[in-house]
Amino acid sequence: APPVLVLLTDGRQTVGGTDATATDEANSIKSQGITLVTIGFGDADVALMTAWASTPSSSYAWVGLADVAAAQAVIPSIVDEACIEVHYLCLHNSFCHEVVSVEAVGTGFADTGNLACRLTDGGSQSSMTAEQISTSVVRCSSSSAASDRSGEDNSAQVQVQVSLDQGSHWTQL
């Protein structure tokens, strides 16, 4: 899973530069594959907080909280949105001659628009179709049957992995 940085701020760049400086720093952080969550309290600038946060900002920008105590109270919700954790898998197809289709159920499957799945078996990997069902469910489907990949060895073990950033970071399921 990608690393997560939580920025707790009043949403104004008042020390060490301008708002543009802070925006450049936020973009630099995000370009390194780090998920940036912004938590703004008081009269935080909504536009800046949204610009600094990773996308989608609806999951990663929390603005308009009364004070630091209110900001701390939303931390569990932020963890559910920003931190990827798989609780269990549901296998949809149970026969080797069918395409592999699984649903990963967990937390943190924010709709980034960059969702990807892959199937690995032994030394080979293949892309899977990724479908966002909700923030807690991702469906991954292959385009070919498991038996097409395993050759004569029908006991081959396969793994499904999910990425929210088009493959920079993979979560093993």
PDB file of C-alpha atoms in Angstrom:
ATOM      1  CA  ALA A   1       0.000   0.000   0.000  1.00  0.00           C
ATOM      2  CA  PRO A   2       1.217   3.515  -0.656  1.00  0.00           C
ATOM      3  CA  PRO A   3       2.481   5.510   2.318  1.00  0.00           C
ATOM      4  CA  VAL A   4       0.049   8.041   3.804  1.00  0.00           C
ATOM      5  CA  LEU A   5       0.883  11.499   5.152  1.00  0.00           C
ATOM      6  CA  VAL A   6      -1.750  13.335   7.220  1.00  0.00           C
ATOM      7  CA  LEU A   7      -1.466  17.130   7.276  1.00  0.00           C
ATOM      8  CA  LEU A   8      -3.297  18.758  10.192  1.00  0.00           C
ATOM      9  CA  THR A   9      -3.454  22.509   9.573  1.00  0.00           C
ATOM     10  CA  ASP A  10      -5.417  25.730   9.800  1.00  0.00           C
ATOM     11  CA  GLY A  11      -5.087  25.803   6.012  1.00  0.00           C
ATOM     12  CA  ARG A  12      -2.984  28.929   5.645  1.00  0.00           C
ATOM     13  CA  GLN A  13       0.684  29.073   4.638  1.00  0.00           C
ATOM     14  CA  THR A  14       2.035  31.678   7.073  1.00  0.00           C
ATOM     15  CA  VAL A  15       5.630  30.553   7.671  1.00  0.00           C
ATOM     16  CA  GLY A  16       8.365  29.666   5.189  1.00  0.00           C
ATOM     17  CA  GLY A  17       6.700  30.676   1.956  1.00  0.00           C
ATOM     18  CA  THR A  18       3.437  31.346   0.219  1.00  0.00           C
ATOM     19  CA  ASP A  19       0.380  29.272  -0.610  1.00  0.00           C
ATOM     20  CA  ALA A  20       2.077  28.515  -3.946  1.00  0.00           C
ATOM     21  CA  THR A  21       5.132  27.185  -2.072  1.00  0.00           C
ATOM     22  CA  ALA A  22       2.921  24.897   0.007  1.00  0.00           C
ATOM     23  CA  THR A  23       1.083  23.727  -3.119  1.00  0.00           C
ATOM     24  CA  ASP A  24       4.402  22.907  -4.803  1.00  0.00           C
ATOM     25  CA  GLU A  25       5.463  20.897  -1.729  1.00  0.00           C
ATOM     26  CA  ALA A  26       2.146  19.025  -1.661  1.00  0.00           C
ATOM     27  CA  ASN A  27       2.515  18.175  -5.358  1.00  0.00           C
ATOM     28  CA  SER A  28       6.072  16.979  -4.742  1.00  0.00           C
ATOM     29  CA  ILE A  29       4.869  14.690  -1.932  1.00  0.00           C
ATOM     30  CA  LYS A  30       2.085  13.250  -4.111  1.00  0.00           C
ATOM     31  CA  SER A  31       4.474  12.758  -7.059  1.00  0.00           C
ATOM     32  CA  GLN A  32       6.507  10.411  -4.852  1.00  0.00           C
ATOM     33  CA  GLY A  33       3.494   8.087  -4.538  1.00  0.00           C
ATOM     34  CA  ILE A  34       2.523   9.285  -1.080  1.00  0.00           C
ATOM     35  CA  THR A  35      -1.191   9.692  -0.337  1.00  0.00           C
ATOM     36  CA  LEU A  36      -1.688  13.138   1.173  1.00  0.00           C
ATOM     37  CA  VAL A  37      -4.653  13.600   3.515  1.00  0.00           C
ATOM     38  CA  THR A  38      -5.420  17.162   4.557  1.00  0.00           C
ATOM     39  CA  ILE A  39      -7.358  17.998   7.703  1.00  0.00           C
ATOM     40  CA  GLY A  40      -8.300  21.654   7.962  1.00  0.00           C
ATOM     41  CA  PHE A  41      -9.740  23.202  11.082  1.00  0.00           C
ATOM     42  CA  GLY A  42     -10.989  26.705  11.773  1.00  0.00           C
ATOM     43  CA  ASP A  43     -11.406  28.812   8.643  1.00  0.00           C
ATOM     44  CA  ALA A  44      -9.101  26.659   6.511  1.00  0.00           C
ATOM     45  CA  ASP A  45      -9.026  27.601   2.837  1.00  0.00           C
ATOM     46  CA  VAL A  46     -11.162  24.919   1.162  1.00  0.00           C
ATOM     47  CA  ALA A  47      -9.567  25.447  -2.270  1.00  0.00           C
ATOM     48  CA  LEU A  48      -6.035  25.064  -0.881  1.00  0.00           C
ATOM     49  CA  MET A  49      -6.892  22.030   1.231  1.00  0.00           C
ATOM     50  CA  THR A  50      -8.499  20.379  -1.783  1.00  0.00           C
ATOM     51  CA  ALA A  51      -5.513  21.229  -4.015  1.00  0.00           C
ATOM     52  CA  TRP A  52      -3.045  19.844  -1.476  1.00  0.00           C
ATOM     53  CA  ALA A  53      -4.945  16.583  -0.894  1.00  0.00           C
ATOM     54  CA  SER A  54      -4.606  13.470  -3.028  1.00  0.00           C
ATOM     55  CA  THR A  55      -7.449  12.622  -5.382  1.00  0.00           C
ATOM     56  CA  PRO A  56     -10.252  12.122  -4.978  1.00  0.00           C
ATOM     57  CA  SER A  57     -10.398  15.095  -2.643  1.00  0.00           C
ATOM     58  CA  SER A  58     -13.793  13.899  -1.423  1.00  0.00           C
ATOM     59  CA  SER A  59     -11.894  11.110   0.353  1.00  0.00           C
ATOM     60  CA  TYR A  60      -8.675  12.907   1.249  1.00  0.00           C
ATOM     61  CA  ALA A  61      -9.589  16.540   2.102  1.00  0.00           C
ATOM     62  CA  TRP A  62     -11.359  17.113   5.418  1.00  0.00           C
ATOM     63  CA  VAL A  63     -12.192  20.803   5.862  1.00  0.00           C
ATOM     64  CA  GLY A  64     -14.354  22.923   8.144  1.00  0.00           C
ATOM     65  CA  LEU A  65     -13.667  21.250  11.460  1.00  0.00           C
ATOM     66  CA  ALA A  66     -14.085  23.544  14.474  1.00  0.00           C
ATOM     67  CA  ASP A  67     -10.739  22.911  16.139  1.00  0.00           C
ATOM     68  CA  VAL A  68      -7.914  20.412  16.646  1.00  0.00           C
ATOM     69  CA  ALA A  69     -10.082  18.240  18.942  1.00  0.00           C
ATOM     70  CA  ALA A  70     -12.732  17.953  16.205  1.00  0.00           C
ATOM     71  CA  ALA A  71     -10.007  17.146  13.687  1.00  0.00           C
ATOM     72  CA  GLN A  72      -8.679  14.379  15.933  1.00  0.00           C
ATOM     73  CA  ALA A  73     -12.180  12.920  16.199  1.00  0.00           C
ATOM     74  CA  VAL A  74     -12.301  12.222  12.438  1.00  0.00           C
ATOM     75  CA  ILE A  75      -9.004  10.301  12.400  1.00  0.00           C
ATOM     76  CA  PRO A  76     -10.752   6.867  12.503  1.00  0.00           C
ATOM     77  CA  SER A  77     -12.827   7.831   9.449  1.00  0.00           C
ATOM     78  CA  ILE A  78      -9.697   9.013   7.679  1.00  0.00           C
ATOM     79  CA  VAL A  79      -7.941   5.725   8.408  1.00  0.00           C
ATOM     80  CA  ASP A  80     -10.909   3.872   6.902  1.00  0.00           C
ATOM     81  CA  GLU A  81     -10.658   6.014   3.744  1.00  0.00           C
ATOM     82  CA  ALA A  82      -6.889   6.364   3.333  1.00  0.00           C
ATOM     83  CA  CYS A  83      -5.413   3.124   4.615  1.00  0.00           C
ATOM     84  CA  ILE A  84      -5.906   0.026   2.500  1.00  0.00           C
ATOM     85  CA  GLU A  85      -6.644  -3.181   4.357  1.00  0.00           C
ATOM     86  CA  VAL A  86      -8.142  -6.351   2.957  1.00  0.00           C
ATOM     87  CA  HIS A  87     -10.329  -8.254   5.411  1.00  0.00           C
ATOM     88  CA  TYR A  88     -11.307 -11.197   3.201  1.00  0.00           C
ATOM     89  CA  LEU A  89     -11.853 -12.370  -0.377  1.00  0.00           C
ATOM     90  CA  CYS A  90     -14.965 -13.787  -1.977  1.00  0.00           C
ATOM     91  CA  LEU A  91     -14.346 -16.176  -4.865  1.00  0.00           C
ATOM     92  CA  HIS A  92     -17.088 -15.994  -7.479  1.00  0.00           C
ATOM     93  CA  ASN A  93     -15.966 -18.863  -9.688  1.00  0.00           C
ATOM     94  CA  SER A  94     -14.827 -22.171  -8.294  1.00  0.00           C
ATOM     95  CA  PHE A  95     -13.959 -24.145 -11.431  1.00  0.00           C
ATOM     96  CA  CYS A  96     -10.627 -24.132 -13.239  1.00  0.00           C
ATOM     97  CA  HIS A  97     -12.269 -23.711 -16.651  1.00  0.00           C
ATOM     98  CA  GLU A  98     -13.915 -20.413 -15.625  1.00  0.00           C
ATOM     99  CA  VAL A  99     -12.399 -16.950 -15.544  1.00  0.00           C
ATOM    100  CA  VAL A 100     -11.039 -15.908 -12.166  1.00  0.00           C
ATOM    101  CA  SER A 101     -13.368 -13.438 -10.445  1.00  0.00           C
ATOM    102  CA  VAL A 102     -12.915 -12.346  -6.837  1.00  0.00           C
ATOM    103  CA  GLU A 103     -14.161  -9.538  -4.650  1.00  0.00           C
ATOM    104  CA  ALA A 104     -11.786  -8.034  -2.122  1.00  0.00           C
ATOM    105  CA  VAL A 105     -13.627  -6.753   0.952  1.00  0.00           C
ATOM    106  CA  GLY A 106     -11.850  -4.329   3.248  1.00  0.00           C
ATOM    107  CA  THR A 107     -11.288  -0.640   3.916  1.00  0.00           C
ATOM    108  CA  GLY A 108      -9.647   2.205   2.056  1.00  0.00           C
ATOM    109  CA  PHE A 109     -10.646   1.367  -1.513  1.00  0.00           C
ATOM    110  CA  ALA A 110     -11.099   5.028  -2.404  1.00  0.00           C
ATOM    111  CA  ASP A 111     -12.190   5.687  -5.977  1.00  0.00           C
ATOM    112  CA  THR A 112      -8.953   7.159  -7.316  1.00  0.00           C
ATOM    113  CA  GLY A 113      -9.754   6.490 -10.954  1.00  0.00           C
ATOM    114  CA  ASN A 114      -6.482   4.540 -11.085  1.00  0.00           C
ATOM    115  CA  LEU A 115      -7.681   1.171  -9.828  1.00  0.00           C
ATOM    116  CA  ALA A 116      -5.855  -1.895 -11.155  1.00  0.00           C
ATOM    117  CA  CYS A 117      -5.809  -5.626 -10.407  1.00  0.00           C
ATOM    118  CA  ARG A 118      -3.343  -8.333 -11.398  1.00  0.00           C
ATOM    119  CA  LEU A 119      -3.157 -12.098 -11.129  1.00  0.00           C
ATOM    120  CA  THR A 120       0.118 -13.847 -10.353  1.00  0.00           C
ATOM    121  CA  ASP A 121       0.790 -17.559 -10.561  1.00  0.00           C
ATOM    122  CA  GLY A 122       4.314 -18.756 -10.163  1.00  0.00           C
ATOM    123  CA  GLY A 123       6.479 -16.451 -12.244  1.00  0.00           C
ATOM    124  CA  SER A 124       3.848 -14.953 -14.521  1.00  0.00           C
ATOM    125  CA  GLN A 125       1.546 -11.992 -14.051  1.00  0.00           C
ATOM    126  CA  SER A 126      -1.477 -10.836 -15.999  1.00  0.00           C
ATOM    127  CA  SER A 127      -3.718  -7.813 -15.754  1.00  0.00           C
ATOM    128  CA  MET A 128      -7.262  -8.210 -14.530  1.00  0.00           C
ATOM    129  CA  THR A 129     -10.277  -6.002 -14.971  1.00  0.00           C
ATOM    130  CA  ALA A 130     -10.778  -3.870 -11.858  1.00  0.00           C
ATOM    131  CA  GLU A 131     -14.197  -2.618 -10.866  1.00  0.00           C
ATOM    132  CA  GLN A 132     -14.961  -0.327  -7.928  1.00  0.00           C
ATOM    133  CA  ILE A 133     -18.075  -1.671  -6.196  1.00  0.00           C
ATOM    134  CA  SER A 134     -17.836   0.578  -3.115  1.00  0.00           C
ATOM    135  CA  THR A 135     -15.196   2.001  -0.764  1.00  0.00           C
ATOM    136  CA  SER A 136     -15.123  -1.438   0.852  1.00  0.00           C
ATOM    137  CA  VAL A 137     -15.371  -3.753  -2.197  1.00  0.00           C
ATOM    138  CA  VAL A 138     -13.254  -4.147  -5.350  1.00  0.00           C
ATOM    139  CA  ARG A 139     -14.057  -6.807  -7.971  1.00  0.00           C
ATOM    140  CA  CYS A 140     -11.145  -8.240  -9.971  1.00  0.00           C
ATOM    141  CA  SER A 141     -11.812 -10.446 -13.024  1.00  0.00           C
ATOM    142  CA  SER A 142      -9.420 -12.155 -15.414  1.00  0.00           C
ATOM    143  CA  SER A 143      -9.989 -12.507 -19.127  1.00  0.00           C
ATOM    144  CA  SER A 144      -9.039 -16.191 -19.218  1.00  0.00           C
ATOM    145  CA  ALA A 145      -9.641 -19.310 -17.146  1.00  0.00           C
ATOM    146  CA  ALA A 146      -7.302 -20.359 -14.360  1.00  0.00           C
ATOM    147  CA  SER A 147      -6.599 -23.642 -16.154  1.00  0.00           C
ATOM    148  CA  ASP A 148      -5.284 -21.666 -19.161  1.00  0.00           C
ATOM    149  CA  ARG A 149      -2.542 -20.285 -16.902  1.00  0.00           C
ATOM    150  CA  SER A 150      -1.669 -23.337 -14.860  1.00  0.00           C
ATOM    151  CA  GLY A 151      -1.014 -25.700 -17.768  1.00  0.00           C
ATOM    152  CA  GLU A 152      -1.070 -29.307 -16.635  1.00  0.00           C
ATOM    153  CA  ASP A 153      -0.692 -28.427 -12.955  1.00  0.00           C
ATOM    154  CA  ASN A 154      -4.260 -27.714 -11.814  1.00  0.00           C
ATOM    155  CA  SER A 155      -3.012 -27.235  -8.270  1.00  0.00           C
ATOM    156  CA  ALA A 156      -1.159 -24.034  -9.144  1.00  0.00           C
ATOM    157  CA  GLN A 157      -1.617 -21.316  -6.563  1.00  0.00           C
ATOM    158  CA  VAL A 158      -2.696 -17.897  -7.796  1.00  0.00           C
ATOM    159  CA  GLN A 159      -2.653 -14.550  -6.034  1.00  0.00           C
ATOM    160  CA  VAL A 160      -4.732 -11.463  -6.739  1.00  0.00           C
ATOM    161  CA  GLN A 161      -3.293  -8.031  -6.049  1.00  0.00           C
ATOM    162  CA  VAL A 162      -5.001  -4.609  -6.077  1.00  0.00           C
ATOM    163  CA  SER A 163      -3.457  -1.200  -6.717  1.00  0.00           C
ATOM    164  CA  LEU A 164      -5.107   2.194  -6.261  1.00  0.00           C
ATOM    165  CA  ASP A 165      -2.352   4.006  -8.183  1.00  0.00           C
ATOM    166  CA  GLN A 166      -2.144   2.062 -11.468  1.00  0.00           C
ATOM    167  CA  GLY A 167       0.517  -0.310 -10.197  1.00  0.00           C
ATOM    168  CA  SER A 168       3.034   1.807  -8.288  1.00  0.00           C
ATOM    169  CA  HIS A 169       2.036   0.029  -5.079  1.00  0.00           C
ATOM    170  CA  TRP A 170       0.298  -3.359  -4.828  1.00  0.00           C
ATOM    171  CA  THR A 171      -1.691  -4.807  -1.950  1.00  0.00           C
ATOM    172  CA  GLN A 172      -1.481  -8.571  -1.781  1.00  0.00           C
ATOM    173  CA  LEU A 173      -4.761 -10.282  -1.126  1.00  0.00           C
TER     174      LEU A 173
END
